[in-house]
CSV table of C-alpha atoms and ligand atoms in Angstrom, one decimal:
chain,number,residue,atom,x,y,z
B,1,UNK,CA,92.1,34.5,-63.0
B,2,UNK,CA,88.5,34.6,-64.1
B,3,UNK,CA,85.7,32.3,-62.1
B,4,UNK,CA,84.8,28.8,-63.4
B,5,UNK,CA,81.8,29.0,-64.8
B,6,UNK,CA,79.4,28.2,-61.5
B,7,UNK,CA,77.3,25.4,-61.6
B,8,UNK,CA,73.7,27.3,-60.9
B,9,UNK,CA,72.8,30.4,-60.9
B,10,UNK,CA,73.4,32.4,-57.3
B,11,UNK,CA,72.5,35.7,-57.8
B,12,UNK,CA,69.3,37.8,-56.6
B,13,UNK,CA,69.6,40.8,-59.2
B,14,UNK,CA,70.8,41.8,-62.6
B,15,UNK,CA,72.6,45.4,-61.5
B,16,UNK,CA,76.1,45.8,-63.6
B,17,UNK,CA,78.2,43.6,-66.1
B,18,UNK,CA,80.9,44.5,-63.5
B,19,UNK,CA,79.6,42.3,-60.7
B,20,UNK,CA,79.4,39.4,-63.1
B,21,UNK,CA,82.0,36.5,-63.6
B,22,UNK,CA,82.9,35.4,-66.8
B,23,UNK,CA,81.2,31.9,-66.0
B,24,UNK,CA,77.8,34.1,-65.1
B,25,UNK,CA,78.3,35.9,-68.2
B,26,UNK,CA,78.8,32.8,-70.3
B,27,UNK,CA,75.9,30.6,-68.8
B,28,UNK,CA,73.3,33.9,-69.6
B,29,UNK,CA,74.6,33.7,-73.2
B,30,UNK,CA,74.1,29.8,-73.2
B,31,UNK,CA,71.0,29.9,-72.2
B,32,UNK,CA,69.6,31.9,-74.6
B,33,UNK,CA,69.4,29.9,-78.1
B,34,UNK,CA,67.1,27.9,-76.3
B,35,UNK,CA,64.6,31.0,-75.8
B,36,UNK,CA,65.8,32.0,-79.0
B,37,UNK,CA,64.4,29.2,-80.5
B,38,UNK,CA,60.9,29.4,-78.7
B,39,UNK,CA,60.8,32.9,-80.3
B,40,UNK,CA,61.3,31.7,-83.6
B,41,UNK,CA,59.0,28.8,-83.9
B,42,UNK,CA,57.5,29.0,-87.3
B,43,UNK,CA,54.1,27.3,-85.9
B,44,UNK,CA,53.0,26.8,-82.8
B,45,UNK,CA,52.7,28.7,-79.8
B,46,UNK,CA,55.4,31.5,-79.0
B,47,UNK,CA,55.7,30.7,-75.4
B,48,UNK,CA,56.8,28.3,-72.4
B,49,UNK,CA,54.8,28.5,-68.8
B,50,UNK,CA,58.5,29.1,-67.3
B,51,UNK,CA,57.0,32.1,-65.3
B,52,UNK,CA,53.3,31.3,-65.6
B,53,UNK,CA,52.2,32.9,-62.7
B,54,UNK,CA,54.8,35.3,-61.4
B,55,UNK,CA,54.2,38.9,-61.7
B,56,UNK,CA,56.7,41.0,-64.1
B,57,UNK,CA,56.6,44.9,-62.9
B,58,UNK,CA,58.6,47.3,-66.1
B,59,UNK,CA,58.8,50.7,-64.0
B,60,UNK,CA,60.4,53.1,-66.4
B,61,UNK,CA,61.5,56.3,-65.7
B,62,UNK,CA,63.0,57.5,-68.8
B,63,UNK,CA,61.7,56.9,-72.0
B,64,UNK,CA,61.9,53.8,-73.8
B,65,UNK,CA,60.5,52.3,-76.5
B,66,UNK,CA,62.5,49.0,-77.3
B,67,UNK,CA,64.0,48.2,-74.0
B,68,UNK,CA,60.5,48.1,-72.7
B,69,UNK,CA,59.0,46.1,-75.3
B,70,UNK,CA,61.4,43.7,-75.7
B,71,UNK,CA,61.2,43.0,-71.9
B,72,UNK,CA,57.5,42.9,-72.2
B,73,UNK,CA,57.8,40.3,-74.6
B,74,UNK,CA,60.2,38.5,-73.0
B,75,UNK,CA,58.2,37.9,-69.8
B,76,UNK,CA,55.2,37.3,-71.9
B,77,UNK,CA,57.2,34.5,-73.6
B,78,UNK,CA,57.9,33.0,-70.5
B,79,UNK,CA,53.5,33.3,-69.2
B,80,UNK,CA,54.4,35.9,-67.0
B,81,UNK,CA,51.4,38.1,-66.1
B,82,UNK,CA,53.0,41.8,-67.0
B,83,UNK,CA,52.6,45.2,-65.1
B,84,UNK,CA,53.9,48.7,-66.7
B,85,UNK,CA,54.5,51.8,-64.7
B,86,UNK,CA,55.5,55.0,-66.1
B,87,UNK,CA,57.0,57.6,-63.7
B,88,UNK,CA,54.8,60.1,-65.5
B,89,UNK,CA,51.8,58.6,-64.5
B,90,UNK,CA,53.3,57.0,-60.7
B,91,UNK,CA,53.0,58.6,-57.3
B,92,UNK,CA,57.0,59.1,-57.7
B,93,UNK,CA,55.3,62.4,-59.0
B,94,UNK,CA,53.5,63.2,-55.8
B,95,UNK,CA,56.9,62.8,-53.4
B,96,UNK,CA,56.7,58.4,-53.0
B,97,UNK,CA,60.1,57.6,-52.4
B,98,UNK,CA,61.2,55.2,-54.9
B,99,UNK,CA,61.2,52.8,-51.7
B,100,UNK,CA,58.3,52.9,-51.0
B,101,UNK,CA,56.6,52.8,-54.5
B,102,UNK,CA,58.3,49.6,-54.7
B,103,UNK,CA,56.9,48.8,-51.0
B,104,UNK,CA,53.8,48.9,-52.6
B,105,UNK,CA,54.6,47.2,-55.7
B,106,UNK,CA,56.1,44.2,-53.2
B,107,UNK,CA,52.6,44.3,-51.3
B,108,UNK,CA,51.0,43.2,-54.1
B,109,UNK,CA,53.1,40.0,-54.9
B,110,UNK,CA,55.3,41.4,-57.7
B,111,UNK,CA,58.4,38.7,-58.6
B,112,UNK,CA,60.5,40.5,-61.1
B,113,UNK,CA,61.2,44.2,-61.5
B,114,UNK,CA,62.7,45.6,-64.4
B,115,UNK,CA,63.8,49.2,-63.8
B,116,UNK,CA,65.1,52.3,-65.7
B,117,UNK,CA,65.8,55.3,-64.1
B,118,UNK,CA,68.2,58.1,-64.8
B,119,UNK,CA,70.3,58.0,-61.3
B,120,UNK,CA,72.9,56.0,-61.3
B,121,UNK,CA,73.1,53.5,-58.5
B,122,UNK,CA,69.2,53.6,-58.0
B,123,UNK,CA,68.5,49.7,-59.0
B,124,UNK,CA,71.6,48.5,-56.7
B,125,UNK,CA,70.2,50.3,-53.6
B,126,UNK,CA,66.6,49.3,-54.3
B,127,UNK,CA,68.0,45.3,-54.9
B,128,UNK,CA,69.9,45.5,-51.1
B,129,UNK,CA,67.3,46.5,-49.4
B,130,UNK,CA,64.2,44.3,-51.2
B,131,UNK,CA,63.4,41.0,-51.7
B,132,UNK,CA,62.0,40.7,-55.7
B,133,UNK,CA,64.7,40.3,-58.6
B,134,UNK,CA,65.5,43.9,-59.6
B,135,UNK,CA,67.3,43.9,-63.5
B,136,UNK,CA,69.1,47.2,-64.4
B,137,UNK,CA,67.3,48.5,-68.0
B,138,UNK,CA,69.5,51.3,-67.4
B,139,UNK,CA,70.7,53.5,-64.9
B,140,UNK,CA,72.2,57.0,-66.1
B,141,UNK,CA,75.0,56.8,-67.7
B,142,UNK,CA,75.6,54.0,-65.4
B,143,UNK,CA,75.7,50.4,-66.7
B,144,UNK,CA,72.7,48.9,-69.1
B,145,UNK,CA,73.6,45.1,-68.7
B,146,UNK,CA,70.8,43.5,-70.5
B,147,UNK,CA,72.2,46.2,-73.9
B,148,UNK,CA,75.4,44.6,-73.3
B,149,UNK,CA,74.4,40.7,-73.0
B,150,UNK,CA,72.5,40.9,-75.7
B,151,UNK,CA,75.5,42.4,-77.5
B,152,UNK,CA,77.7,40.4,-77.6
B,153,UNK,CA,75.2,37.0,-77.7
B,154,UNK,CA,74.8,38.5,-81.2
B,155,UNK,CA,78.8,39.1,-82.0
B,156,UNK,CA,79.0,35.1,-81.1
B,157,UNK,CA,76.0,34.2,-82.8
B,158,UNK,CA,77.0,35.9,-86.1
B,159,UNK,CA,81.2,35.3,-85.5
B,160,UNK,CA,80.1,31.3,-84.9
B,161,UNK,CA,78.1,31.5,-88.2
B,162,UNK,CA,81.1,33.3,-90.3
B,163,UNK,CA,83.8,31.3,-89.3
B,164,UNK,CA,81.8,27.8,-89.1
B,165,UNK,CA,82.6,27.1,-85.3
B,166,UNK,CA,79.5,26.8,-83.2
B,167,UNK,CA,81.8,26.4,-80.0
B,168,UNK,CA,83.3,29.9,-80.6
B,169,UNK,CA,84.0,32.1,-77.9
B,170,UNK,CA,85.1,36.3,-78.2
B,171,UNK,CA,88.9,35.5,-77.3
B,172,UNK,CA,90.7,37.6,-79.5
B,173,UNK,CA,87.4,39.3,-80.9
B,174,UNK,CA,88.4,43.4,-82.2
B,175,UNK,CA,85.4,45.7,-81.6
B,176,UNK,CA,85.5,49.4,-82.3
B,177,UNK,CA,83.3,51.7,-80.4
B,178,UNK,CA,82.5,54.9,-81.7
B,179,UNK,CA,80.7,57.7,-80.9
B,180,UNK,CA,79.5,59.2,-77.9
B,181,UNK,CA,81.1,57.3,-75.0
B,182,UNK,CA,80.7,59.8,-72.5
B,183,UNK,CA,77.0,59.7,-71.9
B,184,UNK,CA,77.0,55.9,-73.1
B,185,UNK,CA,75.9,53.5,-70.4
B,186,UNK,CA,75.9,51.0,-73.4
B,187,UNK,CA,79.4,51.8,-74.0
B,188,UNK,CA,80.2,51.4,-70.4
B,189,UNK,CA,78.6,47.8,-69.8
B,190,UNK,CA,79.9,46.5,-73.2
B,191,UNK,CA,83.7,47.7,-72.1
B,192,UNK,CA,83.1,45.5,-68.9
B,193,UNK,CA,81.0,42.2,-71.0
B,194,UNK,CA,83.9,42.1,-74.1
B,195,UNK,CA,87.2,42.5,-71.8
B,196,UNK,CA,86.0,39.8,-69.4
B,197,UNK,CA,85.0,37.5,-72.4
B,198,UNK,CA,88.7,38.0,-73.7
B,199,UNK,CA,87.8,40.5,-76.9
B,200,UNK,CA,89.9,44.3,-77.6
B,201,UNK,CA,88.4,47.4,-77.6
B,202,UNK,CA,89.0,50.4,-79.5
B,203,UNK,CA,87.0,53.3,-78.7
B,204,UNK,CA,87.1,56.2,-81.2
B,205,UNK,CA,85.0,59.7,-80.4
B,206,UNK,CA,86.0,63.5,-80.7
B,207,UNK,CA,88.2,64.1,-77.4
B,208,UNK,CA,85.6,66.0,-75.5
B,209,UNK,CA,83.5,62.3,-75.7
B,210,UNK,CA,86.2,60.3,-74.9
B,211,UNK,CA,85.5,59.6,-70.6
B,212,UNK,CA,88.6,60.7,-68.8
B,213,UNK,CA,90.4,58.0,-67.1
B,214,UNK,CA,89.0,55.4,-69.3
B,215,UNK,CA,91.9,54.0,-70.4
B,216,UNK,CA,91.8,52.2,-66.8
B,217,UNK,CA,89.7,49.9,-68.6
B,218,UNK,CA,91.5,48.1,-70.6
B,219,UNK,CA,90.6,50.0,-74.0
B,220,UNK,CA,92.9,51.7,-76.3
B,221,UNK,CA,91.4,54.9,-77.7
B,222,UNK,CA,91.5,57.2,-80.7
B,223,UNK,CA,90.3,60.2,-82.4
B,224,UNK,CA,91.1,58.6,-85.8
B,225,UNK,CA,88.0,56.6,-87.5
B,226,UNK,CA,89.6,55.0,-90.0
B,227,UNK,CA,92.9,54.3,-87.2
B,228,UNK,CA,90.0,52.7,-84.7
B,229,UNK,CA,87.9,50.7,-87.9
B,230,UNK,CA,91.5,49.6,-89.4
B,231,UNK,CA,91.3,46.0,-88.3
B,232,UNK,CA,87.6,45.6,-86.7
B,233,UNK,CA,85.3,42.5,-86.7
B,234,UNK,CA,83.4,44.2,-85.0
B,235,UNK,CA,81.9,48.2,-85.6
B,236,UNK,CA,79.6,49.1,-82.5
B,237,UNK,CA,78.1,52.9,-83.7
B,238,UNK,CA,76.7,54.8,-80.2
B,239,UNK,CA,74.1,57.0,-80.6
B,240,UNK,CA,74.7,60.7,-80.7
B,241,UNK,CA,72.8,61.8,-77.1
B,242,UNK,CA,71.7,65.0,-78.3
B,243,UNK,CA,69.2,65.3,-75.3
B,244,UNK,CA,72.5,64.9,-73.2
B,245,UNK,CA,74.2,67.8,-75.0
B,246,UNK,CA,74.2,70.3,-72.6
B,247,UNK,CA,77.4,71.3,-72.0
B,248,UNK,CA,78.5,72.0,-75.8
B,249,UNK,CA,80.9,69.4,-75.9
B,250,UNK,CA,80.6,69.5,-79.8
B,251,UNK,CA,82.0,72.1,-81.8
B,252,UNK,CA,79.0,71.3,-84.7
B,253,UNK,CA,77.2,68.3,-85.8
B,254,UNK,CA,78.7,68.7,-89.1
B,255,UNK,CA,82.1,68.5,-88.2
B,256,UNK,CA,81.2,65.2,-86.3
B,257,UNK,CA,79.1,63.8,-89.2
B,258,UNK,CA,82.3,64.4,-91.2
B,259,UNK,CA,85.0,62.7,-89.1
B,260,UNK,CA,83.0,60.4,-87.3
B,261,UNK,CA,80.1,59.1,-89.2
B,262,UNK,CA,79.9,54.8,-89.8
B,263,UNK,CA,79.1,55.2,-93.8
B,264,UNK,CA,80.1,54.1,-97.2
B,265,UNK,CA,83.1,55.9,-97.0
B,266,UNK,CA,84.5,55.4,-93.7
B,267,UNK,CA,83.8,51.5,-94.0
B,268,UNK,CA,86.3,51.6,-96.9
B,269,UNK,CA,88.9,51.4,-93.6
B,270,UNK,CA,87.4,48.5,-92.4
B,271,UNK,CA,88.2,44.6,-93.0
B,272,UNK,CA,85.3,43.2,-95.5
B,273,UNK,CA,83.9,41.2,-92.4
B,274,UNK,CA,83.1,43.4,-90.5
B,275,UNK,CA,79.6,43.8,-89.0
B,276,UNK,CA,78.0,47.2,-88.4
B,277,UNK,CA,75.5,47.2,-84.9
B,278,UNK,CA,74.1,50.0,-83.1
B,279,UNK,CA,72.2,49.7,-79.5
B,280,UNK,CA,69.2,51.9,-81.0
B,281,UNK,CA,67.4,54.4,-81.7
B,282,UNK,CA,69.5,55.1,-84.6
B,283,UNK,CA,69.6,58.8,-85.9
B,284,UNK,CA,69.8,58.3,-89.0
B,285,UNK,CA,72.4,59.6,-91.5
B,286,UNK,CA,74.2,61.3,-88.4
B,287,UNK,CA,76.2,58.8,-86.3
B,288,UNK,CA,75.5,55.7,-89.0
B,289,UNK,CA,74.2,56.3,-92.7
B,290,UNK,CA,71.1,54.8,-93.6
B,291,UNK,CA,72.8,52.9,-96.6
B,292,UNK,CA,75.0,51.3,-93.6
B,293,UNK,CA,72.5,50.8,-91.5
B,294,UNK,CA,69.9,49.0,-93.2
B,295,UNK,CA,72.8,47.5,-95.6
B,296,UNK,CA,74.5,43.6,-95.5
B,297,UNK,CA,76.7,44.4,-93.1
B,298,UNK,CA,74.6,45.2,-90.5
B,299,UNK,CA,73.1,43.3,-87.4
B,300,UNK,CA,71.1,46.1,-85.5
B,301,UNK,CA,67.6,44.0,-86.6
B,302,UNK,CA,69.5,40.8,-85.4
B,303,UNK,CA,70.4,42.6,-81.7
B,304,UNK,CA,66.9,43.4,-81.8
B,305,UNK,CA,65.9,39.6,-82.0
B,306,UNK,CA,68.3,38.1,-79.6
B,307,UNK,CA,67.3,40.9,-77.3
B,308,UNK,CA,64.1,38.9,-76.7
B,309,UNK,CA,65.7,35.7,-76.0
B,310,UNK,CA,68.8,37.5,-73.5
B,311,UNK,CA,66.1,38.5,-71.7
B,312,UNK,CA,63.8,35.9,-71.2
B,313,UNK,CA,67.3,33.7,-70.3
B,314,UNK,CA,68.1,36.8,-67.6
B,315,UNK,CA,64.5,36.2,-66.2
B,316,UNK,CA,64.6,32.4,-66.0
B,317,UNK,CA,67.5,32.5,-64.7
B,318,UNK,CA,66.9,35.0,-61.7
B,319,UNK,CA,63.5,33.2,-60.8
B,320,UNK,CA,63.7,29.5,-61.7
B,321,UNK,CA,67.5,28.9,-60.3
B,322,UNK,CA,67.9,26.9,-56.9
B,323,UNK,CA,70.9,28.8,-56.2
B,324,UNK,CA,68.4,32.1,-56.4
B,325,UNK,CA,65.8,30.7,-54.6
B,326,UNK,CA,68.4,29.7,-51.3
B,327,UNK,CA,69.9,33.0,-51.9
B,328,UNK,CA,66.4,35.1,-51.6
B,329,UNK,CA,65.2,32.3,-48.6
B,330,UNK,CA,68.5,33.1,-46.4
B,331,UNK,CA,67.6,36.8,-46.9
B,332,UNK,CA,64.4,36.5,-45.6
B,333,UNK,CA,64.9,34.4,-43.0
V,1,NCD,C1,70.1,52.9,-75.1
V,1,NCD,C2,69.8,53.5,-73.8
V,1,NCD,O1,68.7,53.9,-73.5
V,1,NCD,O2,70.7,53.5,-73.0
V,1,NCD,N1,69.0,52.5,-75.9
V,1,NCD,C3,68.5,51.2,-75.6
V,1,NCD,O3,68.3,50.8,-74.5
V,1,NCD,N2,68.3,50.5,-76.7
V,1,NCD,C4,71.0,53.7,-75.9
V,1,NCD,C5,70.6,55.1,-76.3
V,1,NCD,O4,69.6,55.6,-75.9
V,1,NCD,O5,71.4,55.8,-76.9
């Protein structure tokens, strides 16, 4: 059995999906159309002094262009005052121990990290042994839990507004996931978000993508598109990690385009409700046509949007809950 949903929010850090309860889940995505909104004030002023006067730190390690900004936003949103390190240009370069760059960061009153890097684990040690919020924007091919939340806020956003519930949860919800899985630390932190909110995965790639032992999930997998897009509400495209390519798990690019590719013809498998969505950056025409991407059926500008809001709930959340506060006080102390 799942966790009621708990009455405040307890915990320090945003690490994995797999550490949360449903309930924690849930009261992140309930939180949000109330930032949502704040973003999408016609008039007015696009913010709330939630964090006026708390220090946000975005320490990135691997490039990032929308992550970033959308946390940057986010915290601006909320009055934050904002901080950006790059690795390139920290003294991670000169042999700093990540501990002790954040040491450092601490000294100077910082209240919320946000932190990419490409080791996996390297948020979960730093949030044991130091007193800010750390949130995961990705951790090698780890978990990225803020991808995820803001995932499948969008697949009840747009599911509520198709099927005229607004009290609709993703019980029952089909969502194919298709491309490359193995590298995906999107893929892996949407597996974890949908099965404890009650939806069914299908995760289609070439074999040679396909994680071994995944099936320990909960997922049912395939090498068929059109078997895996059959009876979807939901088609999740990943984004073909070419950078990540190293070990020529791909017999040719063509061949994938071929039997893999989200486009015109493939979506001919696919219920007519069906919505397209794709974490970003999109290559274009390779893993997702451009006619699919930027057609009707797709939500990727929509994730985009809500991304903002997740994040600014995640932040208010971490910083402005009692439960948080006791929590970080009883460490200290
Ligand atoms: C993803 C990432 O970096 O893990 N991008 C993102 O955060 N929007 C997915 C990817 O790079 O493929």
């Amino acid at each position: 059995m799942e966790a009621m949903a708990p009455a405040v929010w307890v915990k320090k850090d945003l690490i994995g999906i797999r550490d949360l309860s449903r309930g924690e889940i849930e009261m992140i995505l309930d939180t949000a159309p109330q930032f949502l909104a704040v973003s999408k004030r016609a008039s007015g002023i696009k913010k709330v002094p939630l964090l006026q006067g708390r220090l946000v730190v975005n320490w990135f390690h691997e490039p990032s262009t929308r992550t970033r900004t959308s946390f940057e936003l986010a915290a601006k949103r909320l009055s934050a005052d904002t901080l950006s390190i790059a690795a390139s240009s920290s003294s991670s370069v000169k042999g700093e121990t990540l501990h002790d760059t954040l040491a450092n960061i601490e000294a100077m009153r910082a209240d919320i990290i946000v932190l990419r890097h490409g080791c996996a684990g390297a948020p979960h040690i730093l949030a044991a042994a130091h007193a800010s919020h750390i949130i995961n924007a990705g951790d090698g091919r780890h978990e990225h839990p803020t991808q995820a939340l803001l995932d499948v806020f969008t697949m009840r956003e747009t599911l509520r507004r198709q099927r005229g519930n607004p009290e609709l949860g993703l019980d029952g919800l089909k969502v194919a996931i298709i491309g490359d899985i193995e590298h995906s630390r999107v893929a892996r932190s949407n597996i974890h978000a949908l099965t404890k909110l009650g939806a069914s995965i299908t995760l289609c790639a070439p074999a040679t993508l396909l994680p071994r032992g995944v099936e320990r999930l909960g997922v049912a997998q395939t090498t068929r598109l059109c078997e895996a897009l059959a009876d979807a509400d939901v088609i999740y495209a990943l984004r073909m990690q070419l950078e990540r390519q190293s070990r020529g798990l791909l017999p040719s690019i063509r061949e994938y385009v071929k039997l893999f590719r989200v486009d015109r013809d493939s979506l001919r498998y696919a219920p007519d409700h069906a919505i397209v969505m794709h974490p970003g950056p999109i290559n274009r025409d390779l893993e997702l046509s451009t006619e699919v991407a930027d057609g009707t059926r797709s939500v990727i500008l929509q994730q985009v949007t809500n991304g903002v809001a997740v994040r600014m709930a995640i932040m208010h959340l971490l910083a402005n809950s009692g439960g948080a506060r006791r929590a970080r006080e009883s460490q200290a102390s």
